[in-house]
């Protein structure tokens, strides 16, 4: 490896390790939110409610997708071979979980809010409609494409290793 390529590879590994730490912190926060939400559902006797189960599934898919992305970065930063089938599988699975997570937004209940002014209610309410976040779908498509690029990188590396 030339010195320039080796330097870039070291920089990418350091950045991947920093990203891994950030992703695990985010996964921990998401898991804490899921636990608080789950305990609130149990205390509220909503454990048999289908919407409550969908919310728990949404939380779980977010945590698992974040952990998979953290593992992708961790394997890139620590593995002697940062490309591979496992890396592509992590990206595809995280993308599928993001699609599931975003799709579950269609089944959520719409929160409504009352506006109160000085102890009296204003005869107006605000609600939001359930829907899909298109940004999350574009991120999932990006992960699918990145998985294919990662596979291609793995094939190039294997081919390069077989020549040397």
N, CA and C of each residue as an Amber inpcrd file, in Angstrom:
protein
   492
   0.8390000  -1.1700000   0.0000000   0.0000000   0.0000000   0.0000000
   0.8890000   1.2400000   0.0000000   0.5180000   2.1970000  -0.8110000
   1.2860000   3.4380000  -0.8060000   1.0270000   4.1890000   0.4900000
   1.9140000   5.0920000   0.8160000   1.7920000   5.8410000   2.0650000
   0.5060000   6.6710000   2.1100000   0.1020000   7.2340000   0.9600000
  -1.1140000   8.0390000   0.8840000  -2.3480000   7.1790000   1.1660000
  -2.4050000   6.0030000   0.5580000  -3.5490000   5.1110000   0.7620000
  -3.5730000   4.6170000   2.2010000  -2.4160000   4.2920000   2.7280000
  -2.3360000   3.8160000   4.1040000  -2.7830000   4.9040000   5.0930000
  -2.3840000   6.1380000   4.8420000  -2.8080000   7.2500000   5.7000000
  -4.3110000   7.4550000   5.6600000  -4.8980000   7.3850000   4.4880000
  -6.3520000   7.5360000   4.3550000  -7.0810000   6.3850000   5.0440000
  -6.5250000   5.1730000   4.9240000  -7.1360000   4.0190000   5.5650000
  -7.1090000   4.1780000   7.0900000  -5.9910000   4.6490000   7.6440000
  -5.9020000   4.8760000   9.0860000  -6.8940000   5.9360000   9.5500000
  -7.0140000   6.9990000   8.7620000  -7.9720000   8.0590000   9.0940000
  -9.4020000   7.5260000   9.0630000  -9.7100000   6.7040000   8.0640000
 -11.0500000   6.1290000   7.9550000 -11.3240000   5.1930000   9.1300000
 -10.3330000   4.4270000   9.5540000 -10.5160000   3.5360000  10.7040000
 -10.7720000   4.3250000  11.9810000 -10.0180000   5.4050000  12.2010000
 -10.2350000   6.2400000  13.3910000 -11.6350000   6.8480000  13.3750000
 -12.0250000   7.3600000  12.2230000 -13.3540000   7.9680000  12.1030000
 -14.4400000   6.9210000  12.3320000 -14.2430000   5.7240000  11.8150000
 -15.2170000   4.6540000  12.0100000 -15.3420000   4.2890000  13.4850000
 -14.2360000   4.2970000  14.2160000 -14.3000000   3.9950000  15.6470000
 -15.0330000   5.0900000  16.4230000 -14.8060000   6.3340000  16.0570000
 -15.5480000   7.4380000  16.6830000 -17.0360000   7.3120000  16.3500000
 -17.3360000   6.9930000  15.0960000 -18.7210000   6.7860000  14.6850000
 -19.3600000   5.6330000  15.4280000 -18.5860000   4.5780000  15.6860000
 -19.0960000   3.4230000  16.4280000 -19.5260000   3.8470000  17.8230000
 -18.6930000   4.6150000  18.4860000 -19.0290000   5.0810000  19.8380000
 -20.3030000   5.9230000  19.8010000 -20.3890000   6.8250000  18.8450000
 -21.5820000   7.6790000  18.7250000 -22.8340000   6.8440000  18.4700000
 -22.7170000   5.8410000  17.5980000 -23.8790000   5.0090000  17.2770000
 -24.3110000   4.1790000  18.4850000 -23.3500000   3.6650000  19.2520000
 -23.7220000   2.9060000  20.4500000 -24.3480000   3.8040000  21.5130000
 -23.8870000   5.0380000  21.6300000 -24.5280000   5.9860000  22.5500000
 -25.9660000   6.2260000  22.1000000 -26.1570000   6.4130000  20.7940000
 -27.5120000   6.6290000  20.2730000 -28.3800000   5.3920000  20.4990000
 -27.8290000   4.2050000  20.2960000 -28.5890000   2.9750000  20.5230000
 -28.9870000   2.8510000  21.9950000 -28.0900000   3.2470000  22.8930000
 -28.3970000   3.2160000  24.3240000 -29.5310000   4.1790000  24.6530000
 -29.4760000   5.3770000  24.0820000 -30.5600000   6.3430000  24.3020000
 -31.8840000   5.8270000  23.7470000 -31.8410000   5.2370000  22.5500000
 -33.0620000   4.6830000  21.9600000 -33.6130000   3.5380000  22.8090000
 -32.7210000   2.7090000  23.3470000 -33.1690000   1.6120000  24.2090000
 -33.7910000   2.1540000  25.4920000 -33.2200000   3.2240000  26.0440000
 -33.7920000   3.8340000  27.2470000 -35.1850000   4.3840000  26.9630000
 -35.3450000   5.0330000  25.8150000 -36.6630000   5.5460000  25.4280000
 -37.6440000   4.3890000  25.2660000 -37.1820000   3.2850000  24.6740000
 -38.0500000   2.1210000  24.4900000 -38.4640000   1.5360000  25.8360000
 -37.5320000   1.4760000  26.7860000 -37.8660000   0.9440000  28.1080000
 -38.8500000   1.8410000  28.8500000 -38.6430000   3.1400000  28.7820000
 -39.5690000   4.0710000  29.4280000 -40.9460000   3.9710000  28.7810000
 -40.9650000   3.9140000  27.4640000 -42.2400000   3.7970000  26.7560000
 -42.9280000   2.4770000  27.0900000 -42.1510000   1.4100000  27.1320000
 -42.7280000   0.1050000  27.4710000 -43.2630000   0.0600000  28.8830000
 -42.5430000   0.6470000  29.8270000 -43.0330000   0.6480000  31.2080000
 -44.2840000   1.5170000  31.3380000 -44.3540000   2.5950000  30.5800000
 -45.5560000   3.4390000  30.6060000 -46.7470000   2.6810000  30.0380000
 -46.5010000   1.8660000  29.0170000 -47.5910000   1.0800000  28.4300000
 -48.0960000   0.0330000  29.4160000 -47.1710000  -0.6000000  30.1370000
 -47.5660000  -1.6240000  31.1020000 -48.3280000  -0.9890000  32.2620000
 -47.8240000   0.1420000  32.7630000 -48.5150000   0.8210000  33.8660000
 -49.8760000   1.3460000  33.4380000 -50.0030000   1.7150000  32.1810000
 -51.2690000   2.2300000  31.6780000 -52.2090000   1.1300000  31.2410000
 -51.8490000  -0.1090000  31.4720000 -52.6820000  -1.2700000  31.1180000
 -53.0150000  -1.2870000  29.6340000 -52.0560000  -0.8460000  28.8140000
 -52.2730000  -0.8670000  27.3680000 -51.4950000  -1.9920000  26.6890000
 -51.0610000  -2.9750000  27.4560000 -50.1970000  -4.0060000  26.8920000
 -50.9180000  -4.8480000  25.8410000 -52.2370000  -4.8800000  25.8560000
 -52.9730000  -5.6640000  24.8630000 -53.3910000  -4.8270000  23.6660000
 -53.1210000  -3.5800000  23.7010000 -53.4740000  -2.6660000  22.6330000
 -52.5440000  -2.8900000  21.4370000 -53.1130000  -3.0770000  20.2500000
 -52.3180000  -3.3130000  19.0470000 -51.4090000  -2.1380000  18.7400000
 -51.9050000  -0.9320000  18.9220000 -51.0790000   0.2450000  18.6640000
 -49.8910000   0.3140000  19.6070000 -50.0860000  -0.1190000  20.8340000
 -48.9760000  -0.1320000  21.7880000 -47.9140000  -1.1340000  21.3510000
 -48.3250000  -2.2790000  20.8670000 -47.3670000  -3.2670000  20.3800000
 -46.6400000  -2.7640000  19.1370000 -47.3420000  -2.0300000  18.2900000
 -46.6930000  -1.4560000  17.1130000 -45.6540000  -0.4180000  17.5280000
 -45.9630000   0.3530000  18.5650000 -44.9840000   1.3330000  19.0590000
 -43.7470000   0.6440000  19.6180000 -43.9490000  -0.4470000  20.3360000
 -42.8050000  -1.1920000  20.8650000 -41.9720000  -1.7980000  19.7290000
 -42.6410000  -2.2810000  18.6900000 -41.9360000  -2.8130000  17.5220000
 -41.1510000  -1.7040000  16.8250000 -41.7230000  -0.5350000  16.7660000
 -41.0410000   0.6140000  16.1690000 -39.7810000   0.9560000  16.9580000
 -39.8910000   0.9760000  18.2840000 -38.7170000   1.2500000  19.1270000
 -37.6540000   0.1690000  18.9340000 -38.0830000  -1.0810000  18.9230000
 -37.1300000  -2.1900000  18.7890000 -36.4150000  -2.1460000  17.4450000
 -37.1440000  -1.8400000  16.3780000 -36.5040000  -1.7810000  15.0620000
 -35.4930000  -0.6440000  14.9930000 -35.7700000   0.4620000  15.6610000
 -34.8200000   1.5810000  15.6780000 -33.5450000   1.2020000  16.4300000
 -33.6960000   0.5210000  17.5490000 -32.5210000   0.1210000  18.3410000
 -31.6810000  -0.8740000  17.5550000 -32.3170000  -1.8840000  16.9760000
 -31.5620000  -2.9200000  16.2540000 -30.8860000  -2.3400000  15.0200000
 -31.5700000  -1.4760000  14.2820000 -30.9540000  -0.8560000  13.1020000
 -29.7360000  -0.0280000  13.5010000 -29.8430000   0.6980000  14.6020000
 -28.7140000   1.5130000  15.0630000 -27.5440000   0.6410000  15.4870000
 -27.8220000  -0.4570000  16.1590000 -26.7500000  -1.3800000  16.5580000
 -26.0950000  -2.0050000  15.3270000 -26.8880000  -2.3630000  14.3250000
 -26.3110000  -2.9340000  13.1000000 -25.3940000  -1.9390000  12.3950000
 -25.7930000  -0.6860000  12.3590000 -24.9410000   0.3330000  11.7380000
 -23.6780000   0.5670000  12.5760000 -23.8120000   0.4980000  13.9000000
 -22.6310000   0.6240000  14.7620000 -21.6840000  -0.5490000  14.5420000
 -22.2360000  -1.7430000  14.3860000 -21.4040000  -2.9160000  14.1200000
 -20.7170000  -2.8250000  12.7640000 -21.4050000  -2.2470000  11.7870000
 -20.7760000  -2.0300000  10.4830000 -19.5340000  -1.1600000  10.6470000
 -19.6800000  -0.0590000  11.3810000 -18.5490000   0.8390000  11.5950000
 -17.4610000   0.1800000  12.4450000 -17.8720000  -0.5600000  13.4640000
 -16.8920000  -1.2300000  14.3230000 -16.0700000  -2.2370000  13.5250000
 -16.7370000  -3.0200000  12.6950000 -16.0130000  -3.9980000  11.8770000
 -15.1240000  -3.3190000  10.8560000 -15.5510000  -2.1830000  10.3530000
 -14.6940000  -1.4510000   9.4300000 -13.4520000  -0.9390000  10.1460000
 -13.6330000  -0.4500000  11.3490000 -12.5200000   0.1340000  12.0870000
 -11.5700000  -0.8560000  12.7070000 -12.0310000  -2.0590000  13.0050000
 -11.1850000  -3.0170000  13.7170000 -10.8070000  -4.2410000  12.9080000
 -11.5450000  -4.5630000  11.8970000 -11.2980000  -5.7850000  11.1390000
 -10.1340000  -5.5970000  10.1740000  -9.4220000  -6.6870000   9.9280000
  -8.3510000  -6.6170000   8.9330000  -8.9390000  -6.5450000   7.5260000
 -10.1670000  -6.9940000   7.3880000 -10.8710000  -6.9030000   6.1160000
 -12.1730000  -6.1320000   6.3420000 -12.1850000  -4.8370000   6.0630000
 -13.3680000  -4.0330000   6.3740000 -14.5550000  -4.3170000   5.4530000
 -14.3100000  -5.0070000   4.3630000 -15.3930000  -5.3640000   3.4570000
 -15.7320000  -6.8320000   3.6690000 -16.8710000  -7.2350000   3.2380000
 -17.2310000  -8.6420000   3.3580000 -18.7250000  -8.8340000   3.3150000
 -19.1160000 -10.0960000   3.2510000 -20.5410000 -10.4350000   3.1730000
 -21.2950000  -9.9870000   4.4270000 -20.6680000 -10.1320000   5.5800000
 -21.3200000  -9.7230000   6.8230000 -21.6150000  -8.2330000   6.8510000
 -20.6990000  -7.4550000   6.3030000 -20.9030000  -6.0050000   6.2520000
 -22.1060000  -5.6630000   5.3730000 -22.1810000  -6.2910000   4.2100000
 -23.3260000  -6.0390000   3.3170000 -24.6300000  -6.4720000   3.9740000
 -24.6060000  -7.6090000   4.6600000 -25.8200000  -8.0990000   5.3230000
 -26.2680000  -7.1300000   6.4190000 -25.3130000  -6.5500000   7.1390000
 -25.6750000  -5.5670000   8.1700000 -26.3790000  -4.3660000   7.5590000
 -25.8420000  -3.8780000   6.4520000 -26.4340000  -2.7090000   5.8030000
 -27.8330000  -3.0060000   5.2710000 -28.0010000  -4.1530000   4.6240000
 -29.3110000  -4.5070000   4.0640000 -30.3280000  -4.6900000   5.1870000
 -29.9300000  -5.3750000   6.2620000 -30.8560000  -5.5910000   7.3800000
 -31.2300000  -4.2640000   8.0440000 -30.2490000  -3.3860000   8.2270000
 -30.5540000  -2.0700000   8.7990000 -31.5080000  -1.3000000   7.8870000
 -31.2960000  -1.3850000   6.5780000 -32.2000000  -0.7230000   5.6320000
 -33.6110000  -1.2690000   5.7180000 -33.7460000  -2.5880000   5.8170000
 -35.0780000  -3.1950000   5.9430000 -35.7590000  -2.7760000   7.2500000
 -34.9810000  -2.6940000   8.3230000 -35.5520000  -2.2500000   9.5940000
 -35.9920000  -0.7890000   9.5370000 -35.2500000   0.0360000   8.8000000
 -35.6690000   1.4320000   8.6310000 -36.9670000   1.5260000   7.8350000
 -37.1040000   0.6910000   6.8120000 -38.3560000   0.6670000   6.0380000
 -39.5050000   0.2290000   6.9450000 -39.2770000  -0.8140000   7.7510000
 -40.3050000  -1.2690000   8.6860000 -40.6560000  -0.1660000   9.6760000
 -39.6460000   0.4620000  10.2420000 -39.8530000   1.5280000  11.2230000
 -40.6650000   2.6630000  10.6330000 -40.3320000   3.0650000   9.4390000
 -41.0450000   4.1660000   8.7910000 -42.4550000   3.7450000   8.3880000
 -42.6070000   2.5140000   7.9570000 -43.9360000   2.0250000   7.5690000
 -44.8760000   1.9640000   8.7660000 -44.3420000   1.6960000   9.9400000
 -45.1870000   1.6350000  11.1400000 -45.7750000   2.9890000  11.4960000
 -45.2070000   4.0640000  10.9520000 -45.7540000   5.3940000  11.2000000
 -47.1670000   5.5380000  10.6460000 -47.5100000   4.7390000   9.6570000
 -48.8620000   4.8010000   9.0870000 -49.9310000   4.3530000  10.0830000
 -49.5280000   3.4960000  11.0290000 -50.5000000   2.9220000  11.9470000
 -50.5590000   3.6440000  13.2820000 -49.7720000   4.6770000  13.4360000
 -49.7520000   5.4020000  14.6980000 -50.9980000   6.2490000  14.8740000
 -51.2530000   6.5520000  16.1150000 -52.3840000   7.4280000  16.3950000
 -51.9290000   8.8720000  16.2690000 -52.8420000   9.7100000  15.8660000
 -52.5330000  11.1230000  15.7100000 -52.6780000  11.8320000  17.0470000
 -51.6170000  12.4490000  17.5120000 -51.7560000  13.1950000  18.7700000
 -52.5550000  14.4650000  18.5370000 -53.3180000  14.8630000  19.5320000
 -54.0420000  16.1220000  19.4280000 -53.6720000  16.9740000  20.6360000
 -53.7780000  18.2500000  20.4590000 -53.3430000  19.1780000  21.4860000
 -54.4410000  20.2170000  21.7120000 -54.6310000  20.6020000  22.9590000
 -55.5450000  21.6940000  23.2930000 -54.7050000  22.9120000  23.6200000
 -55.1920000  24.0370000  23.1930000 -54.5230000  25.2950000  23.5020000
 -55.3220000  25.9610000  24.6100000 -54.6560000  26.2950000  25.7080000
 -55.3430000  26.9450000  26.8160000 -54.7120000  28.3020000  27.0630000
 -55.5930000  29.2940000  27.2130000 -55.1380000  30.6500000  27.4860000
 -55.7090000  31.1070000  28.8200000 -54.8670000  31.3760000  29.7660000
 -55.2620000  31.9170000  31.0710000 -56.4210000  31.1530000  31.6920000
 -56.3140000  29.8230000  31.6970000 -57.3210000  29.0000000  32.3520000
 -58.5250000  28.6850000  31.4880000 -58.6970000  29.3400000  30.3900000
 -59.8210000  29.0440000  29.5120000 -59.3410000  28.3390000  28.2590000
 -60.1690000  27.5090000  27.6840000 -59.7870000  26.7900000  26.4870000
 -60.1070000  27.6050000  25.2500000 -59.2440000  27.5690000  24.3230000
 -59.4710000  28.1720000  23.0230000 -60.1540000  27.1150000  22.1690000
 -61.2470000  27.4270000  21.5120000 -61.9700000  26.3920000  20.7690000
 -61.2320000  25.9780000  19.4810000 -59.9860000  25.6030000  19.6290000
 -59.2030000  25.1970000  18.4760000 -58.2610000  24.0890000  18.9330000
 -58.0540000  23.1130000  18.1080000 -57.1270000  22.0350000  18.4300000
 -56.1680000  21.8220000  17.2790000 -55.0410000  21.2540000  17.5850000
 -54.0500000  20.9470000  16.5530000 -53.8100000  19.4500000  16.5660000
 -53.8100000  18.8500000  15.4090000 -53.5220000  17.4240000  15.2930000
 -52.4920000  17.2220000  14.1940000 -51.8380000  16.1050000  14.2610000
 -50.9270000  15.7330000  13.1800000 -51.4260000  14.4290000  12.5880000
 -51.1990000  14.2720000  11.3220000 -51.6570000  13.0810000  10.6220000
 -50.5350000  12.0620000  10.5380000 -50.8720000  10.7670000  10.6940000
 -49.8260000   9.7650000  10.5230000 -49.3720000   9.7400000   9.0620000
 -48.1240000   9.4650000   8.8700000 -47.5920000   9.4210000   7.5130000
 -46.1810000   8.8760000   7.5110000 -45.6400000   8.8010000   6.3310000
 -44.3090000   8.2340000   6.1450000 -43.3100000   9.3610000   5.9330000
 -42.1550000   9.2320000   6.5730000 -41.0830000  10.1870000   6.4060000
 -40.2590000   9.7770000   5.1810000 -40.3340000  10.5290000   4.0830000
 -39.6160000  10.1360000   2.8680000 -38.1000000  10.1260000   3.0400000
 -37.5970000  10.9180000   3.9820000 -36.1600000  10.9290000   4.2340000
 -35.6740000   9.5580000   4.7030000 -36.4650000   8.8950000   5.5290000
 -36.0720000   7.5810000   6.0220000 -36.0450000   6.5530000   4.8880000
 -36.9750000   6.6600000   3.9530000 -36.9470000   5.7470000   2.8080000
 -35.7290000   6.0170000   1.9310000 -35.3810000   7.2730000   1.7580000
 -34.2010000   7.5720000   0.9470000 -32.9400000   7.0850000   1.6550000
 -32.9120000   7.1590000   2.9890000 -31.7780000   6.6330000   3.7360000
 -31.6910000   5.1180000   3.5920000 -32.8320000   4.4360000   3.6110000
 -32.8510000   2.9840000   3.4260000 -32.3390000   2.6110000   2.0340000
 -32.7650000   3.3450000   1.0070000 -32.2760000   3.0890000  -0.3560000
 -30.7710000   3.3130000  -0.4130000 -30.2870000   4.3550000   0.2730000
 -28.8500000   4.6070000   0.3240000 -28.1200000   3.4250000   0.9530000
 -28.6630000   2.8670000   2.0300000 -28.0180000   1.7230000   2.6750000
 -27.9890000   0.5050000   1.7570000 -29.0710000   0.2750000   1.0090000
 -29.0820000  -0.8400000   0.0600000 -27.9940000  -0.6530000  -0.9960000
 -27.8780000   0.5600000  -1.5100000 -26.8490000   0.8390000  -2.5260000
 -25.4490000   0.7280000  -1.9300000 -25.2770000   1.2060000  -0.7100000
 -23.9800000   1.0990000  -0.0530000 -23.6140000  -0.3640000   0.1700000
 -24.5980000  -1.2060000   0.4410000 -24.3330000  -2.6430000   0.5890000
 -23.8000000  -3.2250000  -0.7090000 -24.3530000  -2.7940000  -1.8420000
 -23.8580000  -3.2780000  -3.1410000 -22.4490000  -2.7630000  -3.4180000
 -22.1880000  -1.5170000  -3.0710000 -20.8420000  -0.9620000  -3.2450000
 -19.8610000  -1.7170000  -2.3500000 -20.2900000  -2.0560000  -1.1430000
 -19.4490000  -2.8080000  -0.2270000 -19.1360000  -4.1980000  -0.7810000
 -20.1180000  -4.8320000  -1.3660000 -19.8940000  -6.1450000  -2.0060000
 -18.8790000  -6.0290000  -3.1290000 -19.0380000  -5.0080000  -3.9320000
 -18.1040000  -4.7790000  -5.0310000 -16.6960000  -4.5480000  -4.4860000
 -16.5640000  -3.7690000  -3.4240000 -15.2660000  -3.5410000  -2.7990000
 -14.6610000  -4.8340000  -2.2800000 -15.5080000  -5.7150000  -1.7310000
 -15.0270000  -7.0040000  -1.2540000 -14.4930000  -7.8420000  -2.4160000
 -15.2130000  -7.8550000  -3.5310000 -14.7540000  -8.6140000  -4.7070000
 -13.4470000  -8.0520000  -5.2450000 -13.3130000  -6.7360000  -5.2820000
 -12.0640000  -6.1290000  -5.7370000 -10.9120000  -6.4870000  -4.8070000
 -11.1730000  -6.4770000  -3.5040000 -10.1350000  -6.8190000  -2.5370000
  -9.7240000  -8.2760000  -2.6960000 -10.6960000  -9.1790000  -2.8410000
 -10.3700000 -10.5970000  -3.0420000  -9.5820000 -10.7950000  -4.3180000
  -9.9630000 -10.0890000  -5.3690000  -9.2420000 -10.2010000  -6.6290000
  -7.8160000  -9.6660000  -6.4830000  -7.6690000  -8.5470000  -5.7950000
  -6.3510000  -7.9600000  -5.5630000  -5.4850000  -8.8790000  -4.7100000
  -6.0780000  -9.5100000  -3.6920000  -5.3410000 -10.4320000  -2.8320000
  -4.8850000 -11.6770000  -3.5870000  -5.6990000 -12.1320000  -4.5400000
  -5.3300000 -13.3250000  -5.2930000  -4.1920000 -13.0380000  -6.2810000
  -4.0630000 -11.7920000  -6.7150000  -2.9840000 -11.4250000  -7.6400000
  -1.6610000 -11.3170000  -6.8830000  -1.7130000 -10.7530000  -5.6900000
  -0.4890000 -10.5340000  -4.9120000   0.0090000 -11.7850000  -4.3090000
